[in-house]
Coordinates of C-alpha atoms in Angstrom, one line a residue:
M1 CA -78.7 -91.3 -74.5
N2 CA -81.6 -90.4 -76.8
A3 CA -80.2 -86.8 -77.1
I4 CA -77.0 -88.0 -78.7
V5 CA -76.3 -86.6 -82.2
N6 CA -75.1 -89.5 -84.1
C7 CA -72.2 -89.0 -86.5
S8 CA -69.0 -90.6 -87.5
R9 CA -65.5 -89.3 -86.8
R10 CA -65.3 -88.1 -90.4
S11 CA -68.7 -86.4 -90.5
F12 CA -68.1 -84.6 -87.3
L13 CA -64.8 -83.3 -88.6
K14 CA -66.7 -82.0 -91.6
S15 CA -69.2 -80.4 -89.3
S16 CA -66.7 -78.7 -87.0
A17 CA -67.4 -75.4 -88.7
L18 CA -71.0 -75.7 -87.6
A19 CA -70.1 -76.3 -83.9
G20 CA -71.0 -72.7 -83.1
G21 CA -74.2 -70.9 -84.0
G22 CA -77.2 -71.5 -81.8
L23 CA -75.2 -73.8 -79.5
I24 CA -72.8 -71.0 -78.8
L25 CA -75.6 -68.6 -77.8
G26 CA -76.8 -70.9 -75.0
V27 CA -73.7 -70.3 -72.9
H28 CA -74.6 -66.6 -72.4
L29 CA -78.1 -67.1 -70.9
S30 CA -78.3 -65.3 -67.6
G31 CA -80.5 -68.0 -66.2
L32 CA -77.8 -70.5 -67.0
A33 CA -75.2 -68.4 -65.2
R34 CA -77.4 -68.4 -62.1
R35 CA -77.9 -72.1 -62.3
V36 CA -74.2 -72.8 -62.6
Q37 CA -73.5 -70.3 -59.8
A38 CA -75.9 -72.2 -57.6
A39 CA -74.3 -75.5 -58.4
A40 CA -70.7 -74.3 -57.8
R41 CA -68.8 -74.9 -54.6
P42 CA -69.1 -72.2 -51.9
T43 CA -67.1 -69.3 -53.2
S44 CA -67.0 -65.5 -53.5
A45 CA -66.7 -65.8 -57.3
L46 CA -69.5 -64.7 -59.5
A47 CA -70.6 -66.3 -62.7
L48 CA -70.6 -64.2 -65.8
N49 CA -71.7 -67.1 -68.0
A50 CA -71.5 -70.9 -67.9
F51 CA -67.7 -71.0 -68.4
V52 CA -66.4 -67.9 -66.6
R53 CA -66.4 -67.0 -62.9
I54 CA -64.4 -64.2 -61.4
G55 CA -63.7 -63.6 -57.7
A56 CA -63.2 -60.4 -55.7
D57 CA -59.6 -61.8 -55.2
E58 CA -59.1 -61.5 -59.0
T59 CA -59.1 -65.2 -59.5
V60 CA -60.6 -66.3 -62.8
T61 CA -62.1 -69.7 -62.7
V62 CA -62.8 -71.4 -66.1
V63 CA -65.4 -74.2 -65.9
V64 CA -64.2 -77.0 -68.1
N65 CA -66.7 -79.4 -69.5
H66 CA -64.3 -82.1 -70.7
S67 CA -62.6 -84.7 -68.5
E68 CA -58.9 -84.4 -67.8
L69 CA -57.4 -87.8 -68.8
G70 CA -53.8 -86.5 -69.3
Q71 CA -54.6 -84.8 -72.7
G72 CA -54.7 -81.3 -71.3
P73 CA -58.2 -79.7 -71.5
Y74 CA -57.8 -78.2 -68.0
T75 CA -55.1 -76.0 -69.6
S76 CA -56.1 -75.6 -73.2
I77 CA -59.7 -74.5 -72.6
P78 CA -58.7 -71.9 -69.9
M79 CA -56.1 -70.6 -72.4
V80 CA -58.8 -70.0 -75.0
V81 CA -61.1 -68.3 -72.5
A82 CA -58.2 -66.2 -71.0
E83 CA -57.2 -65.1 -74.5
E84 CA -60.6 -63.5 -75.3
L85 CA -61.0 -62.3 -71.7
D86 CA -57.6 -60.6 -71.6
A87 CA -57.1 -62.3 -68.2
D88 CA -54.0 -62.3 -66.0
W89 CA -52.8 -65.9 -66.6
S90 CA -51.3 -66.1 -63.2
K91 CA -54.9 -65.7 -61.8
V92 CA -56.5 -68.3 -64.0
R93 CA -57.8 -71.6 -62.4
Y94 CA -60.0 -74.4 -63.7
E95 CA -62.9 -76.4 -62.3
P96 CA -64.7 -79.4 -63.7
A97 CA -68.2 -78.6 -64.9
P98 CA -71.4 -80.0 -63.3
V99 CA -73.6 -82.2 -65.4
D100 CA -75.8 -79.8 -67.3
P101 CA -77.0 -79.5 -71.0
A102 CA -75.1 -76.2 -71.2
Y103 CA -71.9 -78.3 -71.2
N104 CA -73.0 -80.8 -73.9
H105 CA -70.5 -81.7 -76.6
T106 CA -71.1 -79.3 -79.5
V107 CA -71.2 -82.3 -81.9
F108 CA -72.4 -85.3 -79.9
G109 CA -75.1 -83.5 -78.0
M110 CA -74.2 -84.9 -74.6
Q111 CA -71.5 -84.1 -72.0
M112 CA -68.6 -86.4 -72.8
T113 CA -64.9 -86.6 -73.6
G114 CA -63.6 -88.7 -76.5
G115 CA -62.4 -88.8 -80.1
S116 CA -59.6 -86.2 -79.6
T117 CA -62.3 -83.5 -79.7
S118 CA -62.0 -81.7 -76.3
T119 CA -60.3 -78.5 -77.6
W120 CA -61.3 -78.0 -81.2
T121 CA -65.0 -78.5 -80.6
E122 CA -65.0 -75.9 -77.9
W123 CA -62.9 -73.4 -79.8
E124 CA -65.7 -71.2 -81.0
R125 CA -67.9 -71.6 -77.9
V126 CA -65.4 -70.8 -75.2
R127 CA -63.9 -67.9 -77.2
K128 CA -67.3 -66.3 -77.2
A129 CA -67.7 -67.1 -73.5
G130 CA -64.5 -65.2 -72.7
A131 CA -65.3 -62.4 -75.1
A132 CA -68.8 -62.0 -73.6
A133 CA -67.4 -61.8 -70.1
R134 CA -64.9 -59.2 -71.2
Q135 CA -67.7 -57.1 -72.7
M136 CA -69.7 -57.2 -69.5
L137 CA -66.7 -56.1 -67.5
I138 CA -66.1 -53.2 -69.9
A139 CA -69.8 -52.2 -69.6
A140 CA -69.6 -52.3 -65.8
A141 CA -66.5 -50.1 -65.8
A142 CA -67.9 -47.6 -68.4
D143 CA -71.1 -47.2 -66.3
T144 CA -69.0 -46.6 -63.2
W145 CA -66.9 -44.0 -64.9
K146 CA -69.8 -42.5 -67.0
V147 CA -67.9 -43.0 -70.2
E148 CA -68.6 -44.8 -73.5
P149 CA -67.6 -48.5 -73.5
A150 CA -66.0 -47.9 -76.9
N151 CA -63.5 -45.6 -75.0
C152 CA -62.4 -48.5 -72.8
R153 CA -60.0 -51.4 -73.4
T154 CA -58.7 -54.4 -71.4
E155 CA -55.3 -55.7 -70.5
N156 CA -54.0 -58.3 -68.0
G157 CA -57.2 -58.5 -65.9
H158 CA -58.0 -54.8 -65.9
V159 CA -60.3 -52.4 -67.7
V160 CA -58.6 -49.2 -68.7
S161 CA -60.4 -46.0 -69.9
G162 CA -59.2 -43.6 -72.5
T163 CA -58.4 -41.0 -69.8
G164 CA -56.4 -43.4 -67.6
E165 CA -58.9 -44.8 -65.1
R166 CA -58.1 -48.4 -64.2
A167 CA -60.2 -51.1 -62.5
S168 CA -59.5 -54.7 -61.9
Y169 CA -61.9 -57.5 -63.0
G170 CA -62.4 -58.5 -59.4
S171 CA -63.6 -55.0 -58.4
L172 CA -66.0 -54.9 -61.4
V173 CA -67.4 -58.5 -61.4
E174 CA -70.3 -57.9 -58.9
K175 CA -71.7 -55.1 -61.1
A176 CA -70.9 -57.0 -64.3
S177 CA -72.8 -60.1 -63.1
R178 CA -76.0 -58.1 -63.0
L179 CA -75.8 -57.1 -66.6
E180 CA -77.5 -58.9 -69.5
P181 CA -74.9 -61.0 -71.3
P182 CA -74.2 -59.9 -74.9
Q183 CA -75.2 -62.2 -77.6
N184 CA -72.9 -61.3 -80.5
V185 CA -69.4 -60.4 -79.4
P186 CA -66.4 -59.5 -81.6
L187 CA -63.5 -61.9 -81.3
K188 CA -59.8 -61.2 -81.4
N189 CA -57.8 -61.4 -84.6
P190 CA -55.5 -64.4 -84.2
K191 CA -52.5 -62.1 -84.9
D192 CA -53.2 -60.5 -81.5
F193 CA -53.2 -63.8 -79.5
K194 CA -51.0 -63.8 -76.4
F195 CA -51.7 -67.2 -75.0
V196 CA -53.0 -69.4 -77.8
G197 CA -50.1 -70.9 -79.7
Q198 CA -47.6 -70.1 -77.0
P199 CA -45.8 -72.7 -74.8
T200 CA -47.7 -72.8 -71.5
K201 CA -47.2 -74.7 -68.3
R202 CA -50.2 -76.9 -67.5
L203 CA -52.4 -75.7 -64.7
D204 CA -52.9 -79.2 -63.4
A205 CA -49.2 -80.2 -63.4
P206 CA -48.2 -78.8 -60.0
D207 CA -50.9 -80.7 -58.0
K208 CA -50.2 -83.9 -60.0
T209 CA -46.5 -83.5 -59.2
N210 CA -46.8 -82.7 -55.5
G211 CA -49.5 -85.3 -54.7
K212 CA -52.3 -82.8 -54.0
A213 CA -54.3 -83.9 -57.1
V214 CA -57.4 -85.9 -56.3
F215 CA -58.2 -88.7 -58.7
G216 CA -61.4 -90.8 -58.5
I217 CA -59.6 -93.5 -56.5
D218 CA -58.4 -90.9 -54.0
V219 CA -61.8 -89.7 -52.9
N220 CA -62.8 -90.2 -49.3
V221 CA -66.1 -89.0 -47.8
P222 CA -67.3 -89.2 -44.2
G223 CA -68.7 -92.7 -43.3
M224 CA -67.5 -94.3 -46.5
L225 CA -66.9 -98.0 -46.8
V226 CA -64.9 -99.8 -49.5
A227 CA -66.3 -102.6 -51.8
V228 CA -65.0 -105.0 -54.3
V229 CA -67.3 -107.1 -56.5
A230 CA -67.1 -110.8 -57.4
R231 CA -68.1 -110.7 -61.1
P232 CA -68.8 -113.7 -63.4
P233 CA -65.7 -115.6 -64.5
V234 CA -67.2 -115.9 -68.0
F235 CA -68.9 -113.3 -70.0
G236 CA -72.7 -113.8 -70.0
A237 CA -72.5 -116.1 -66.9
K238 CA -75.4 -116.0 -64.3
L239 CA -75.2 -116.4 -60.6
K240 CA -76.7 -119.6 -59.3
S241 CA -76.0 -119.4 -55.6
F242 CA -73.5 -118.2 -53.1
N243 CA -72.4 -118.7 -49.4
A244 CA -70.9 -115.7 -47.6
D245 CA -70.4 -117.2 -44.2
K246 CA -66.6 -117.3 -44.5
A247 CA -66.4 -113.9 -46.0
K248 CA -68.5 -112.3 -43.2
A249 CA -66.1 -113.9 -40.6
I250 CA -63.2 -111.8 -41.8
P251 CA -62.6 -108.8 -39.5
G252 CA -63.6 -105.5 -41.0
V253 CA -66.3 -106.9 -43.3
R254 CA -69.6 -105.1 -42.9
H255 CA -71.9 -106.3 -45.7
V256 CA -72.2 -108.9 -48.5
V257 CA -74.9 -107.9 -51.0
Q258 CA -76.0 -109.2 -54.3
I259 CA -76.2 -106.7 -57.2
E260 CA -77.0 -107.1 -60.9
R261 CA -73.4 -107.8 -61.9
G262 CA -72.3 -110.1 -59.0
I263 CA -71.7 -110.2 -55.3
A264 CA -70.3 -107.1 -53.5
V265 CA -68.2 -107.4 -50.4
V266 CA -68.2 -104.2 -48.4
A267 CA -65.7 -103.6 -45.6
E268 CA -63.9 -100.9 -43.7
G269 CA -61.0 -101.0 -46.1
F270 CA -59.9 -102.4 -49.4
W271 CA -57.8 -105.4 -48.1
P272 CA -60.5 -107.0 -45.9
A273 CA -62.9 -106.6 -48.7
K274 CA -60.6 -108.3 -51.1
R275 CA -59.7 -111.1 -48.7
A276 CA -63.4 -111.6 -48.1
R277 CA -64.2 -111.8 -51.8
E278 CA -61.7 -114.6 -52.1
A279 CA -63.5 -116.4 -49.3
L280 CA -66.9 -116.3 -51.0
E281 CA -68.3 -119.6 -52.2
I282 CA -70.1 -118.9 -55.5
S283 CA -71.7 -121.2 -58.0
W284 CA -72.1 -119.8 -61.6
D285 CA -74.1 -120.9 -64.6
E286 CA -71.3 -120.1 -67.0
G287 CA -73.5 -120.3 -70.2
P288 CA -72.5 -120.9 -73.8
L289 CA -69.3 -118.8 -73.7
A290 CA -67.7 -121.1 -71.2
R291 CA -66.4 -123.3 -74.0
L292 CA -65.0 -120.4 -76.0
D293 CA -61.2 -120.3 -76.4
S294 CA -58.8 -118.5 -78.6
R295 CA -58.1 -121.4 -80.9
T296 CA -61.8 -122.1 -81.5
Q297 CA -62.5 -118.5 -82.1
R298 CA -59.7 -118.2 -84.6
E299 CA -61.2 -121.1 -86.6
Q300 CA -64.6 -119.3 -86.6
Y301 CA -63.0 -116.1 -87.8
A302 CA -61.0 -117.9 -90.5
E303 CA -64.1 -119.6 -91.7
L304 CA -65.9 -116.2 -91.9
A305 CA -63.0 -114.8 -93.8
R306 CA -63.5 -117.3 -96.7
K307 CA -66.8 -115.5 -97.5
P308 CA -67.1 -112.0 -99.1
G309 CA -68.0 -109.3 -96.7
A310 CA -69.8 -105.9 -96.8
V311 CA -67.8 -103.7 -99.1
A312 CA -66.2 -100.7 -97.5
K313 CA -64.1 -99.6 -100.5
K314 CA -64.0 -100.8 -104.1
E315 CA -61.9 -99.3 -107.0
G316 CA -61.3 -101.2 -110.2
D317 CA -61.5 -104.9 -110.4
A318 CA -59.2 -106.4 -107.7
A319 CA -60.0 -110.0 -108.4
N320 CA -59.3 -109.9 -112.1
A321 CA -56.1 -107.8 -111.6
L322 CA -54.9 -110.2 -109.0
G323 CA -55.5 -113.1 -111.3
N324 CA -53.3 -111.5 -114.0
A325 CA -50.6 -110.3 -111.6
A326 CA -47.0 -111.4 -112.3
R327 CA -46.5 -112.2 -108.6
K328 CA -49.1 -112.8 -105.9
F329 CA -48.7 -112.5 -102.1
E330 CA -51.1 -113.3 -99.2
A331 CA -50.9 -112.9 -95.5
I332 CA -53.0 -113.6 -92.4
Y333 CA -52.9 -111.3 -89.4
D334 CA -54.7 -112.3 -86.2
L335 CA -54.7 -109.6 -83.6
P336 CA -55.9 -110.2 -80.0
Y337 CA -58.4 -108.6 -77.7
L338 CA -56.7 -105.7 -75.9
A339 CA -57.7 -104.2 -72.5
H340 CA -57.4 -100.5 -72.1
A341 CA -55.3 -101.0 -69.0
T342 CA -55.6 -97.5 -67.6
M343 CA -53.0 -96.6 -65.0
E344 CA -55.7 -95.8 -62.5
P345 CA -58.0 -98.9 -62.1
M346 CA -61.7 -98.3 -62.4
N347 CA -63.4 -96.9 -59.4
C348 CA -66.5 -95.0 -58.2
V349 CA -67.7 -93.5 -55.0
A350 CA -71.5 -93.2 -54.5
D351 CA -73.6 -91.8 -51.6
V352 CA -77.3 -92.7 -52.2
R353 CA -79.8 -91.2 -49.8
A354 CA -83.6 -91.1 -49.8
D355 CA -83.8 -87.8 -51.6
S356 CA -80.3 -87.5 -53.2
C357 CA -77.4 -89.3 -54.9
E358 CA -73.9 -88.0 -55.1
I359 CA -71.2 -89.6 -57.2
W360 CA -67.5 -89.1 -57.5
T361 CA -65.7 -90.7 -60.4
G362 CA -63.4 -90.3 -63.3
T363 CA -65.7 -90.5 -66.3
Q364 CA -65.8 -89.7 -70.0
F365 CA -69.6 -90.0 -70.2
Q366 CA -71.0 -87.5 -67.7
T367 CA -74.5 -87.4 -69.2
V368 CA -74.8 -91.1 -69.6
D369 CA -73.5 -91.9 -66.2
R370 CA -75.7 -89.4 -64.4
D371 CA -78.7 -90.7 -66.3
A372 CA -77.8 -94.3 -65.4
A373 CA -77.7 -93.3 -61.7
V374 CA -81.1 -91.6 -62.1
K375 CA -82.5 -94.8 -63.4
A376 CA -80.9 -96.9 -60.7
T377 CA -82.1 -94.7 -57.9
R378 CA -85.4 -93.6 -59.3
L379 CA -84.6 -90.1 -58.3
K380 CA -85.0 -87.0 -60.4
P381 CA -82.1 -85.8 -62.5
E382 CA -81.7 -82.7 -60.3
Q383 CA -81.3 -84.9 -57.3
V384 CA -78.3 -86.7 -58.7
K385 CA -75.0 -84.9 -58.6
L386 CA -71.9 -86.2 -60.4
H387 CA -68.4 -84.9 -59.6
T388 CA -65.9 -85.4 -62.4
M389 CA -62.6 -86.3 -60.9
L390 CA -59.2 -86.4 -62.5
C391 CA -58.7 -89.6 -64.5
G392 CA -55.6 -91.7 -64.4
G393 CA -56.0 -92.6 -68.1
G394 CA -59.2 -93.4 -70.0
F395 CA -58.7 -94.3 -73.7
G396 CA -62.5 -94.9 -73.9
R397 CA -62.7 -97.3 -70.9
R398 CA -64.4 -94.6 -68.8
A399 CA -67.0 -94.1 -71.6
V400 CA -69.1 -97.3 -71.4
P401 CA -72.6 -97.3 -72.7
D402 CA -74.0 -99.2 -69.7
S403 CA -72.2 -97.1 -67.1
H404 CA -71.5 -100.4 -65.2
F405 CA -68.8 -99.1 -62.9
V406 CA -71.1 -96.2 -61.8
V407 CA -74.2 -98.3 -61.5
E408 CA -72.4 -100.9 -59.3
A409 CA -71.5 -98.2 -56.7
V410 CA -75.0 -96.7 -56.8
Q411 CA -76.6 -100.1 -56.2
I412 CA -74.3 -101.0 -53.4
S413 CA -74.7 -97.7 -51.6
K414 CA -78.4 -97.9 -52.0
A415 CA -78.4 -101.4 -50.5
I416 CA -76.3 -100.6 -47.5
Q417 CA -77.6 -97.0 -47.0
Q418 CA -74.0 -95.6 -46.7
P419 CA -71.4 -94.1 -48.9
V420 CA -69.2 -96.6 -50.6
K421 CA -66.1 -96.7 -52.9
V422 CA -66.0 -99.5 -55.4
I423 CA -62.5 -100.4 -56.5
W424 CA -61.6 -102.6 -59.4
T425 CA -58.3 -104.5 -59.1
R426 CA -56.0 -104.6 -62.1
E427 CA -57.0 -108.3 -62.5
D428 CA -60.7 -107.3 -62.4
D429 CA -60.4 -104.9 -65.2
M430 CA -58.1 -107.2 -67.4
R431 CA -60.5 -110.1 -67.3
G432 CA -63.9 -108.3 -66.8
G433 CA -63.6 -105.1 -68.7
W434 CA -64.4 -104.0 -72.2
Y435 CA -61.9 -104.6 -75.0
R436 CA -60.5 -103.7 -78.4
P437 CA -62.0 -106.5 -80.6
R438 CA -60.0 -109.4 -81.8
A439 CA -59.4 -108.7 -85.5
Y440 CA -58.6 -111.3 -88.2
H441 CA -57.2 -109.9 -91.5
S442 CA -56.8 -111.7 -94.8
I443 CA -54.9 -109.6 -97.2
R444 CA -53.8 -110.3 -100.8
D445 CA -51.8 -108.3 -103.3
G446 CA -50.4 -108.7 -106.8
L447 CA -47.3 -107.1 -108.2
D448 CA -46.6 -106.4 -111.9
A449 CA -43.4 -107.4 -113.6
G450 CA -41.8 -104.1 -112.5
G451 CA -42.6 -104.7 -108.8
K452 CA -45.5 -102.2 -108.6
P453 CA -48.7 -103.2 -106.8
V454 CA -51.6 -103.6 -109.2
A455 CA -54.2 -105.3 -106.9
W456 CA -55.1 -105.2 -103.2
Q457 CA -57.7 -107.2 -101.4
H458 CA -58.1 -106.7 -97.7
R459 CA -60.8 -108.5 -95.7
I460 CA -61.4 -107.8 -92.0
V461 CA -63.3 -109.9 -89.5
S462 CA -64.1 -108.3 -86.1
Q463 CA -66.8 -107.5 -83.7
S464 CA -68.5 -104.2 -84.1
I465 CA -68.0 -101.6 -81.4
I466 CA -70.8 -99.5 -82.9
A467 CA -73.7 -101.9 -83.7
G468 CA -76.4 -101.6 -81.0
T469 CA -75.2 -98.2 -79.7
P470 CA -76.8 -94.8 -80.3
F471 CA -74.0 -94.1 -82.8
A472 CA -74.9 -96.9 -85.1
E473 CA -77.3 -95.0 -87.4
H474 CA -74.6 -92.7 -88.8
V475 CA -71.4 -94.8 -88.3
M476 CA -72.8 -98.1 -89.8
K477 CA -72.8 -97.5 -93.6
G478 CA -73.9 -100.2 -96.0
G479 CA -73.5 -102.9 -93.4
V480 CA -70.0 -101.7 -92.5
D481 CA -68.8 -100.5 -89.1
D482 CA -66.7 -97.6 -90.3
T483 CA -64.5 -97.8 -87.2
A484 CA -63.5 -101.3 -88.1
V485 CA -62.2 -100.4 -91.5
E486 CA -60.8 -96.9 -90.9
G487 CA -57.2 -96.7 -92.1
A488 CA -57.8 -99.7 -94.4
K489 CA -60.5 -98.2 -96.7
S490 CA -58.6 -94.9 -96.8
L491 CA -55.5 -96.4 -98.2
P492 CA -53.3 -93.6 -99.5
Y493 CA -51.1 -95.7 -101.7
D494 CA -51.8 -95.6 -105.4
I495 CA -53.0 -99.2 -106.2
P496 CA -55.5 -99.1 -109.1
N497 CA -57.5 -102.1 -108.1
L498 CA -58.7 -102.1 -104.5
L499 CA -61.2 -104.1 -102.5
V500 CA -61.7 -103.7 -98.7
D501 CA -64.6 -105.5 -97.0
W502 CA -65.7 -106.4 -93.5
L503 CA -67.5 -109.2 -91.8
P504 CA -69.0 -108.9 -88.3
A505 CA -67.8 -111.5 -85.9
P506 CA -70.1 -113.1 -83.3
A507 CA -70.8 -111.0 -80.2
G508 CA -70.3 -112.2 -76.7
V509 CA -67.1 -110.5 -75.4
P510 CA -67.9 -106.9 -74.6
V511 CA -66.0 -104.6 -76.9
L512 CA -65.5 -100.8 -76.9
W513 CA -63.9 -97.8 -78.5
W514 CA -60.2 -97.2 -77.6
R515 CA -57.3 -95.0 -78.5
S516 CA -57.0 -94.5 -82.3
V517 CA -59.8 -97.1 -82.7
G518 CA -59.5 -99.1 -86.0
H519 CA -56.2 -97.5 -87.0
S520 CA -54.5 -99.3 -84.1
H521 CA -54.8 -102.7 -85.9
N522 CA -55.4 -101.6 -89.5
A523 CA -52.3 -99.4 -89.7
F524 CA -50.1 -102.3 -88.4
V525 CA -51.5 -104.7 -91.0
V526 CA -51.3 -102.3 -93.9
E527 CA -47.8 -101.0 -93.2
T528 CA -46.4 -104.4 -92.3
F529 CA -47.7 -105.8 -95.6
I530 CA -46.3 -102.9 -97.5
D531 CA -42.9 -103.7 -96.1
E532 CA -43.4 -107.3 -97.3
L533 CA -44.2 -106.1 -100.8
A534 CA -41.2 -103.7 -100.8
R535 CA -38.9 -106.6 -99.9
A536 CA -40.4 -108.8 -102.6
A537 CA -40.0 -106.0 -105.2
G538 CA -36.3 -105.6 -104.1
K539 CA -36.9 -101.9 -103.2
D540 CA -36.2 -99.8 -100.1
P541 CA -39.4 -99.6 -98.1
F542 CA -39.2 -95.8 -97.9
E543 CA -38.7 -95.3 -101.6
F544 CA -41.3 -98.0 -102.3
R545 CA -43.9 -95.9 -100.3
R546 CA -42.9 -92.6 -101.9
A547 CA -43.5 -94.0 -105.4
L548 CA -47.1 -95.0 -104.3
L549 CA -47.9 -91.6 -102.9
E550 CA -47.8 -89.3 -105.9
K551 CA -51.5 -88.7 -105.6
H552 CA -51.2 -87.9 -101.9
P553 CA -48.5 -85.2 -101.5
R554 CA -49.4 -84.5 -97.9
H555 CA -48.7 -88.2 -97.0
K556 CA -45.6 -88.1 -99.1

């Protein structure tokens, strides 16, 4: 995790123009192409760079370094590569990337998927990868025909000379793969695009439709057993003791082992493992959070909300303007913890041996998960291989800083010296996962005599999803978790006196990033309250908003 480049969503949007440069050049190193070729599945395809492999059968395989969670990188990234390569789209395939620094996120500095960044952050890099491969194929053809490369062009998976010679990419790839990859390659003018910007059928759709697609939970390897884990019933609880006699008596149960996060029951299938887990006799030291309930927590948050917080946005003098307003309004919004509830429950297959570790899972944090497995096994990074499987949803749940769902599988496999698949039930994940934080909002507004807002005070109390993570240095500003106030501090409505502040709530329940992050609760609060103000002003909510957006024509 030390290699992560820390930046907020806003700052990395600003830095997107810098996502190329030196980072781009790395994908063309011949040594990297050989390393990727060695890591690939047995195939007749040859690597021209980290992202492009071409087979003698004309198949073009694009190595994709972002996880497929339903958002489409297994099609969008191959489209961009194929565009610059002038490939025959009917021959284009995809393959998930191995864990390698070559595939690190161009902004975050590690291999990961999140923040709606999979396609735009790769735009420059994979265009150059496709264009470089195309140049190598042209060079190979030109050398074969003894003509100048400038007299050759490409179309639909072929190189064509000015005098009519024609050679397919598959017939040229062996010679091309021996060439030194070019460093500075010209890119297409967007007006010449054939694939990008056009409706395209997803490459992963057929297998997902006919049942051939392999998600993490579908993985089976020889000799594999299945495990479920009895985890603490309360966050922060510690194991005191357990008795596994009844669990071991259930047919099909092979092992009961203690791991860091609980007791793992390992069996020949999921159902005997689940039944045996229910038969375990466990005593827990539940700790201080055993007495925490929603009502008590609400009282804590309400008490915090009576104090001023760290200022996220301040314009004018909201307190004074509110005091002089013709009409005043106040509302409290209390939004609950939310589980990610991915369609595919959490799972991981691990096969730990004396000199190797192999992992199959749907993940959004390849680098972090691989490094966690390295630490758990005490093997070298090159001895740990992680296969990124299709994910049945993620929303951030498969990007956990402690890699717990991977570490559990690794620890169990290491203990039983056999491959194991750990499966979380829906109930396991709902009560023992990571959550969108509970958020308590206190919001006040004042209207003038004409019904126009003149003051807006918005206070948010929630746990921080960033504090204590490698992202904190750049996302925490002035004591404010920027993800907690996004959508609240960037209020587009023209209200002259504005104050948005934030107070961190006590930690304990594990919280995590999720789809749309702070906007998911802040937008609800802001827009619902705007509706209340419109009603109080006797105005149509649509027209009320339009009148407040004169300074933001795009929103309007």
